[in-house]
Tab-separated table of C-alpha atoms in Angstrom:
chain	number	residue	atom	x	y	z
A	1	MET	CA	-98.962	-41.026	87.486
A	2	ILE	CA	-101.011	-41.132	84.182
A	3	GLU	CA	-99.311	-39.366	81.120
A	4	THR	CA	-101.456	-37.288	79.137
A	5	GLN	CA	-99.062	-36.833	76.004
A	6	PRO	CA	-97.673	-39.774	74.292
A	7	ARG	CA	-94.001	-39.829	74.889
A	8	GLU	CA	-91.753	-41.449	72.249
A	9	ILE	CA	-89.507	-44.041	73.754
A	10	ALA	CA	-87.783	-45.451	70.657
A	11	ARG	CA	-88.051	-45.230	66.785
A	12	GLY	CA	-87.244	-47.976	64.347
A	13	LYS	CA	-87.236	-48.441	60.556
A	14	THR	CA	-90.805	-49.666	60.535
A	15	LYS	CA	-92.228	-48.926	64.117
A	16	VAL	CA	-92.509	-46.345	66.857
A	17	LEU	CA	-92.720	-47.113	70.441
A	18	VAL	CA	-94.298	-44.570	72.956
A	19	GLN	CA	-95.077	-44.746	76.858
A	20	ALA	CA	-98.497	-46.103	77.124
A	21	PRO	CA	-100.524	-43.351	78.699
A	22	ASP	CA	-102.369	-45.389	81.248
A	23	ALA	CA	-99.762	-47.969	82.425
A	24	ALA	CA	-96.324	-47.308	83.556
A	25	ASP	CA	-95.030	-50.641	82.561
A	26	GLU	CA	-96.395	-51.015	79.008
A	27	VAL	CA	-95.595	-49.410	75.886
A	28	GLU	CA	-97.827	-48.631	72.884
A	29	VAL	CA	-96.171	-49.977	69.439
A	30	HIS	CA	-97.307	-48.120	66.014
A	31	ASN	CA	-96.378	-50.270	62.977
A	32	MET	CA	-95.685	-47.777	60.174
A	33	ASP	CA	-96.336	-48.340	56.385
A	34	PHE	CA	-92.902	-48.875	55.540
A	35	ILE	CA	-90.800	-51.977	54.227
A	36	THR	CA	-87.237	-52.068	54.160
A	37	ALA	CA	-84.544	-54.645	52.885
A	38	GLY	CA	-80.656	-54.704	52.954
A	39	ASP	CA	-80.555	-53.500	56.501
A	40	GLY	CA	-82.640	-50.285	55.449
A	41	ALA	CA	-80.629	-49.561	52.393
A	42	ARG	CA	-83.803	-50.101	50.439
A	43	LYS	CA	-87.085	-48.444	51.677
A	44	ASP	CA	-90.574	-48.124	50.441
A	45	SER	CA	-94.017	-47.851	51.699
A	46	PHE	CA	-97.507	-48.917	50.688
A	47	LEU	CA	-101.066	-48.287	52.034
A	48	ARG	CA	-102.065	-50.470	55.006
A	49	LYS	CA	-98.628	-51.991	55.507
A	50	GLY	CA	-98.637	-51.211	59.203
A	51	GLU	CA	-102.317	-52.612	59.451
A	52	TYR	CA	-101.330	-55.705	57.878
A	53	SER	CA	-98.281	-56.058	60.204
A	54	THR	CA	-100.222	-55.526	63.290
A	55	GLN	CA	-102.976	-57.940	62.154
A	56	THR	CA	-100.354	-60.596	61.474
A	57	ASN	CA	-98.687	-59.954	64.577
A	58	ASP	CA	-101.777	-60.112	66.681
A	59	SER	CA	-102.519	-63.320	65.288
A	60	VAL	CA	-99.233	-64.870	65.933
A	61	PHE	CA	-98.929	-63.631	69.710
A	62	THR	CA	-102.565	-64.716	70.186
A	63	LEU	CA	-101.337	-68.394	69.141
A	64	LEU	CA	-98.165	-68.208	71.170
A	65	ASN	CA	-99.958	-66.831	74.285
A	66	SER	CA	-102.659	-69.528	74.089
A	67	CYS	CA	-99.889	-72.214	74.009
A	68	GLY	CA	-98.129	-70.803	77.081
A	69	VAL	CA	-95.229	-69.191	75.475
A	70	PRO	CA	-93.979	-66.333	77.792
A	71	THR	CA	-94.317	-63.206	75.605
A	72	ALA	CA	-94.457	-59.504	76.051
A	73	TYR	CA	-97.515	-58.958	73.975
A	74	VAL	CA	-100.586	-57.655	75.717
A	75	ARG	CA	-103.250	-56.740	73.108
A	76	ARG	CA	-104.021	-54.927	69.884
A	77	THR	CA	-105.367	-51.501	70.487
A	78	GLY	CA	-105.762	-50.020	66.874
A	79	PRO	CA	-105.545	-51.009	63.327
A	80	SER	CA	-101.762	-50.375	63.229
A	81	THR	CA	-100.951	-50.300	66.948
A	82	PHE	CA	-100.584	-52.802	69.956
A	83	ARG	CA	-99.668	-52.754	73.477
A	84	ALA	CA	-96.708	-54.835	74.996
A	85	LYS	CA	-94.883	-54.990	78.304
A	86	LYS	CA	-91.841	-53.041	78.858
A	87	VAL	CA	-88.951	-55.113	78.566
A	88	ARG	CA	-85.045	-54.997	78.113
A	89	MET	CA	-84.088	-56.366	74.889
A	90	LEU	CA	-81.397	-58.589	74.435
A	91	PRO	CA	-78.783	-58.021	71.599
A	92	TYR	CA	-79.604	-60.987	69.413
A	93	GLU	CA	-81.750	-61.895	66.566
A	94	ALA	CA	-82.602	-65.500	66.987
A	95	VAL	CA	-83.201	-67.594	63.813
A	96	GLY	CA	-85.168	-70.890	63.415
A	97	ILE	CA	-84.832	-72.738	59.999
A	98	PHE	CA	-87.145	-75.812	58.968
A	99	LYS	CA	-86.590	-75.882	55.352
A	100	VAL	CA	-83.543	-74.149	53.377
A	101	ALA	CA	-84.561	-71.417	50.959
A	102	ALA	CA	-82.577	-70.574	48.051
A	103	ALA	CA	-81.801	-67.098	49.349
A	104	SER	CA	-81.108	-68.379	52.822
A	105	SER	CA	-78.130	-66.693	54.509
A	106	ALA	CA	-77.311	-70.307	56.021
A	107	ARG	CA	-76.266	-71.555	52.597
A	108	LYS	CA	-73.569	-68.998	52.677
A	109	ARG	CA	-72.413	-70.198	56.031
A	110	ASP	CA	-72.577	-73.890	55.375
A	111	PRO	CA	-72.376	-74.611	51.648
A	112	SER	CA	-73.171	-78.098	52.193
A	113	LEU	CA	-76.821	-77.289	52.720
A	114	GLN	CA	-79.253	-77.758	49.926
A	115	VAL	CA	-82.029	-75.953	48.789
A	116	GLY	CA	-85.028	-77.673	50.146
A	117	GLN	CA	-83.286	-79.586	52.910
A	118	GLU	CA	-85.488	-80.045	55.718
A	119	PHE	CA	-84.823	-80.083	59.556
A	120	MET	CA	-87.710	-81.850	61.447
A	121	PHE	CA	-87.072	-79.913	64.685
A	122	GLY	CA	-85.682	-76.815	63.241
A	123	LYS	CA	-81.940	-75.506	63.012
A	124	TYR	CA	-81.179	-72.750	65.309
A	125	ALA	CA	-78.666	-69.681	64.823
A	126	LEU	CA	-78.054	-66.568	66.510
A	127	PHE	CA	-76.897	-63.205	65.384
A	128	LEU	CA	-75.389	-60.237	67.326
A	129	LYS	CA	-77.716	-56.983	66.581
A	130	THR	CA	-75.417	-54.154	65.530
A	131	THR	CA	-76.216	-50.612	64.672
A	132	GLY	CA	-74.357	-49.084	61.476
A	133	LYS	CA	-72.114	-52.294	61.602
A	134	THR	CA	-70.892	-51.790	65.147
A	135	PHE	CA	-71.338	-53.189	68.758
A	136	GLY	CA	-69.560	-51.345	71.492
A	137	PRO	CA	-65.929	-50.957	70.231
A	138	TYR	CA	-66.291	-53.458	67.411
A	139	THR	CA	-66.771	-52.854	63.685
A	140	PHE	CA	-68.015	-55.419	61.254
A	141	GLU	CA	-68.382	-55.490	57.561
A	142	LYS	CA	-72.180	-56.111	57.671
A	143	ASP	CA	-74.684	-55.790	60.498
A	144	ASP	CA	-76.045	-58.587	62.579
A	145	PRO	CA	-73.009	-60.931	62.547
A	146	PHE	CA	-73.303	-64.574	62.900
A	147	ILE	CA	-72.420	-66.038	66.547
A	148	THR	CA	-70.541	-69.186	66.216
A	149	SER	CA	-70.621	-69.872	70.043
A	150	SER	CA	-71.732	-68.226	73.526
A	151	THR	CA	-69.655	-68.611	76.616
A	152	GLU	CA	-69.850	-66.701	79.947
A	153	ASP	CA	-66.662	-65.166	78.865
A	154	GLY	CA	-67.814	-63.669	75.680
A	155	LEU	CA	-69.317	-64.406	72.412
A	156	MET	CA	-67.514	-65.684	69.273
A	157	VAL	CA	-68.653	-63.418	66.431
A	158	CYS	CA	-68.154	-64.198	62.786
A	159	ARG	CA	-68.299	-61.997	59.857
A	160	PRO	CA	-71.795	-62.766	58.024
A	161	ASP	CA	-70.328	-62.670	54.533
A	162	LEU	CA	-68.021	-65.655	54.925
A	163	PRO	CA	-68.683	-69.224	55.673
A	164	VAL	CA	-67.578	-70.770	59.162
A	165	GLY	CA	-64.318	-72.473	58.948
A	166	THR	CA	-62.552	-70.380	56.281
A	167	ASP	CA	-59.790	-68.138	56.950
A	168	ASN	CA	-62.191	-65.883	58.747
A	169	VAL	CA	-61.469	-65.516	62.385
A	170	PRO	CA	-64.180	-65.149	64.716
A	171	ILE	CA	-63.831	-62.044	67.074
A	172	ARG	CA	-64.518	-62.832	70.694
A	173	VAL	CA	-66.721	-59.988	72.065
A	174	ARG	CA	-65.965	-59.066	75.487
A	175	PRO	CA	-68.782	-59.788	78.083
A	176	GLU	CA	-69.140	-56.404	79.446
A	177	TYR	CA	-70.282	-55.120	76.198
A	178	VAL	CA	-72.862	-57.781	75.775
A	179	PHE	CA	-73.581	-58.230	79.699
A	180	PRO	CA	-73.379	-54.535	80.834
A	181	ASP	CA	-75.609	-55.376	83.960
A	182	GLY	CA	-73.436	-58.446	84.788
A	183	ILE	CA	-76.276	-60.917	83.952
A	184	VAL	CA	-74.928	-63.859	81.698
A	185	HIS	CA	-77.873	-64.526	79.049
A	186	PRO	CA	-79.344	-67.800	79.371
A	187	PHE	CA	-78.380	-69.138	75.949
A	188	ASP	CA	-79.688	-72.536	76.597
A	189	GLU	CA	-83.006	-71.172	77.618
A	190	MET	CA	-83.025	-68.882	74.488
A	191	ARG	CA	-82.370	-71.692	71.991
A	192	ALA	CA	-85.428	-73.777	73.872
A	193	LEU	CA	-87.789	-70.811	73.463
A	194	VAL	CA	-86.908	-70.240	69.968
A	195	GLY	CA	-87.427	-73.909	69.159
A	196	GLN	CA	-90.729	-73.894	70.843
A	197	VAL	CA	-91.861	-70.907	68.844
A	198	GLY	CA	-90.706	-72.479	65.700
A	199	ASN	CA	-92.482	-75.941	66.344
A	200	ILE	CA	-95.646	-73.873	66.970
A	201	LEU	CA	-95.770	-71.712	64.074
A	202	SER	CA	-94.439	-74.449	61.731
A	203	ALA	CA	-97.314	-77.001	62.738
A	204	ALA	CA	-99.886	-73.988	62.968
A	205	TRP	CA	-99.013	-72.632	59.514
A	206	ALA	CA	-99.132	-76.405	58.156
A	207	GLN	CA	-102.744	-76.587	59.114
A	208	LEU	CA	-103.451	-73.632	57.050
A	209	GLY	CA	-101.997	-75.079	54.087
A	210	CYS	CA	-98.555	-73.214	54.119
A	211	THR	CA	-94.935	-74.157	54.830
A	212	LEU	CA	-92.708	-72.312	57.207
A	213	TYR	CA	-89.136	-72.268	55.753
A	214	ASP	CA	-87.562	-69.988	58.339
A	215	PHE	CA	-88.401	-67.288	60.765
A	216	LYS	CA	-86.736	-64.733	63.093
A	217	ILE	CA	-87.722	-63.520	66.588
A	218	GLU	CA	-86.223	-61.132	69.304
A	219	LEU	CA	-85.939	-62.019	72.951
A	220	ALA	CA	-85.993	-59.899	75.961
A	221	PHE	CA	-86.171	-60.050	79.920
A	222	LEU	CA	-89.222	-58.751	81.799
A	223	PRO	CA	-88.323	-56.522	84.992
A	224	ASP	CA	-88.503	-59.642	86.860
A	225	GLY	CA	-85.994	-61.539	84.776
A	226	GLU	CA	-88.385	-63.877	82.871
A	227	LEU	CA	-87.224	-64.627	79.359
A	228	VAL	CA	-89.835	-63.727	76.888
A	229	VAL	CA	-90.710	-63.250	73.307
A	230	ALA	CA	-90.848	-59.578	72.319
A	231	ASP	CA	-90.823	-57.010	69.378
A	232	VAL	CA	-92.923	-57.767	66.124
A	233	ILE	CA	-93.571	-61.036	64.320
A	234	ASP	CA	-95.136	-60.373	61.063
A	235	ASN	CA	-94.745	-61.100	57.380
A	236	ASP	CA	-91.282	-59.443	57.532
A	237	SER	CA	-90.172	-62.210	59.998
A	238	TRP	CA	-90.223	-65.319	58.160
A	239	ARG	CA	-90.201	-67.145	54.821
A	240	LEU	CA	-93.633	-68.530	54.042
A	241	VAL	CA	-94.688	-70.531	51.077
A	242	ASP	CA	-98.146	-71.139	49.988
A	243	GLU	CA	-99.652	-74.519	48.572
A	244	ASN	CA	-98.270	-73.765	45.021
A	245	GLY	CA	-94.685	-73.223	46.333
A	246	GLN	CA	-94.961	-69.410	45.956
A	247	HIS	CA	-93.461	-67.265	48.510
A	248	LEU	CA	-96.020	-64.847	50.453
A	249	ASP	CA	-93.408	-63.099	52.203
A	250	LYS	CA	-90.734	-60.321	52.220
A	251	GLN	CA	-88.419	-62.162	50.019
A	252	ARG	CA	-90.688	-61.182	47.004
A	253	TYR	CA	-89.906	-57.656	48.014
A	254	ARG	CA	-86.102	-58.344	48.467
A	255	ASP	CA	-85.968	-59.930	44.950
A	256	LYS	CA	-86.583	-56.584	43.495
A	257	ASP	CA	-88.467	-57.779	40.422
A	258	THR	CA	-91.873	-58.114	42.183
A	259	PRO	CA	-94.016	-54.701	41.758
A	260	LEU	CA	-94.860	-53.212	45.145
A	261	GLU	CA	-98.724	-53.610	44.453
A	262	VAL	CA	-98.134	-57.425	44.226
A	263	VAL	CA	-95.907	-57.303	47.605
A	264	ALA	CA	-98.837	-55.244	49.343
A	265	ALA	CA	-101.401	-57.879	48.046
A	266	LEU	CA	-99.341	-60.648	49.469
A	267	TYR	CA	-99.130	-58.852	52.968
A	268	ALA	CA	-102.859	-58.388	52.925
A	269	GLU	CA	-103.246	-62.205	51.954
A	270	VAL	CA	-100.885	-63.201	54.948
A	271	ALA	CA	-102.702	-61.122	57.297
A	272	ALA	CA	-105.937	-62.625	56.350
A	273	ARG	CA	-104.802	-66.052	56.415
A	274	SER	CA	-102.965	-65.273	59.841
A	275	GLU	CA	-106.351	-64.913	61.442
A	276	GLY	CA	-106.659	-68.658	61.268
A	277	LEU	CA	-103.784	-68.986	63.716
A	278	LYS	CA	-106.239	-67.706	66.615
A	279	SER	CA	-108.630	-70.913	66.383
A	280	ILE	CA	-105.616	-73.257	66.610
A	281	ARG	CA	-105.520	-75.022	69.936
A	282	TRP	CA	-103.239	-77.889	71.204
């Protein structure tokens, strides 16, 4: 059955998902003009932000698809919209670190890390996605707590504001809240997929004269159970530094001392630069 009116499926801080009118197994994603920080505590907007996000996202997923990475991305459909396959999102935020930034949360978890320290093949971290600081019956001091280990009998989740190994005792999240359908999530496969994405993006941006410090992505299952990269990968998703060592990314907005018009110009620059990702092949 073809739907004649867009039906909203979900709404986030910066995007809206609606049912694709001509494909039951696809959604249309609309990127809005909002930019947020501090888990949404700070929120602004600037003209064409959604367009810049969509352009960057299209460039990134075009590259990943060309490299054989399994993704949910289908195609760009408008200035601020794109199509994606329907998926079941996993409750994690996966992070890859290639170079330690001054503001990196990894330095809070591991004080031995030095600013500028590099990891040739990336350093992997996983966070549990929460809403309003809660997940199932669990409440945390901050959203998206760090996962210290993952096993079939649950997850060891650490408060995100304290280093691992302190008096902070991780909470073991029971499996029925993480795996409500009884499917144990493939953590080794997830780690490998995040590493693959990171190595591609790091090498590709290096060819364009930029250094990828770190990035975050979200993972999902297709209806047939295949693990894929999903959601949006744009200038909100990484720390990206130009040839002069200047951040081109959302960190400039987080720092609060950068005028919004400067942030907007940086997002436009990254969107334009990202077009070069489409022509990179290995």
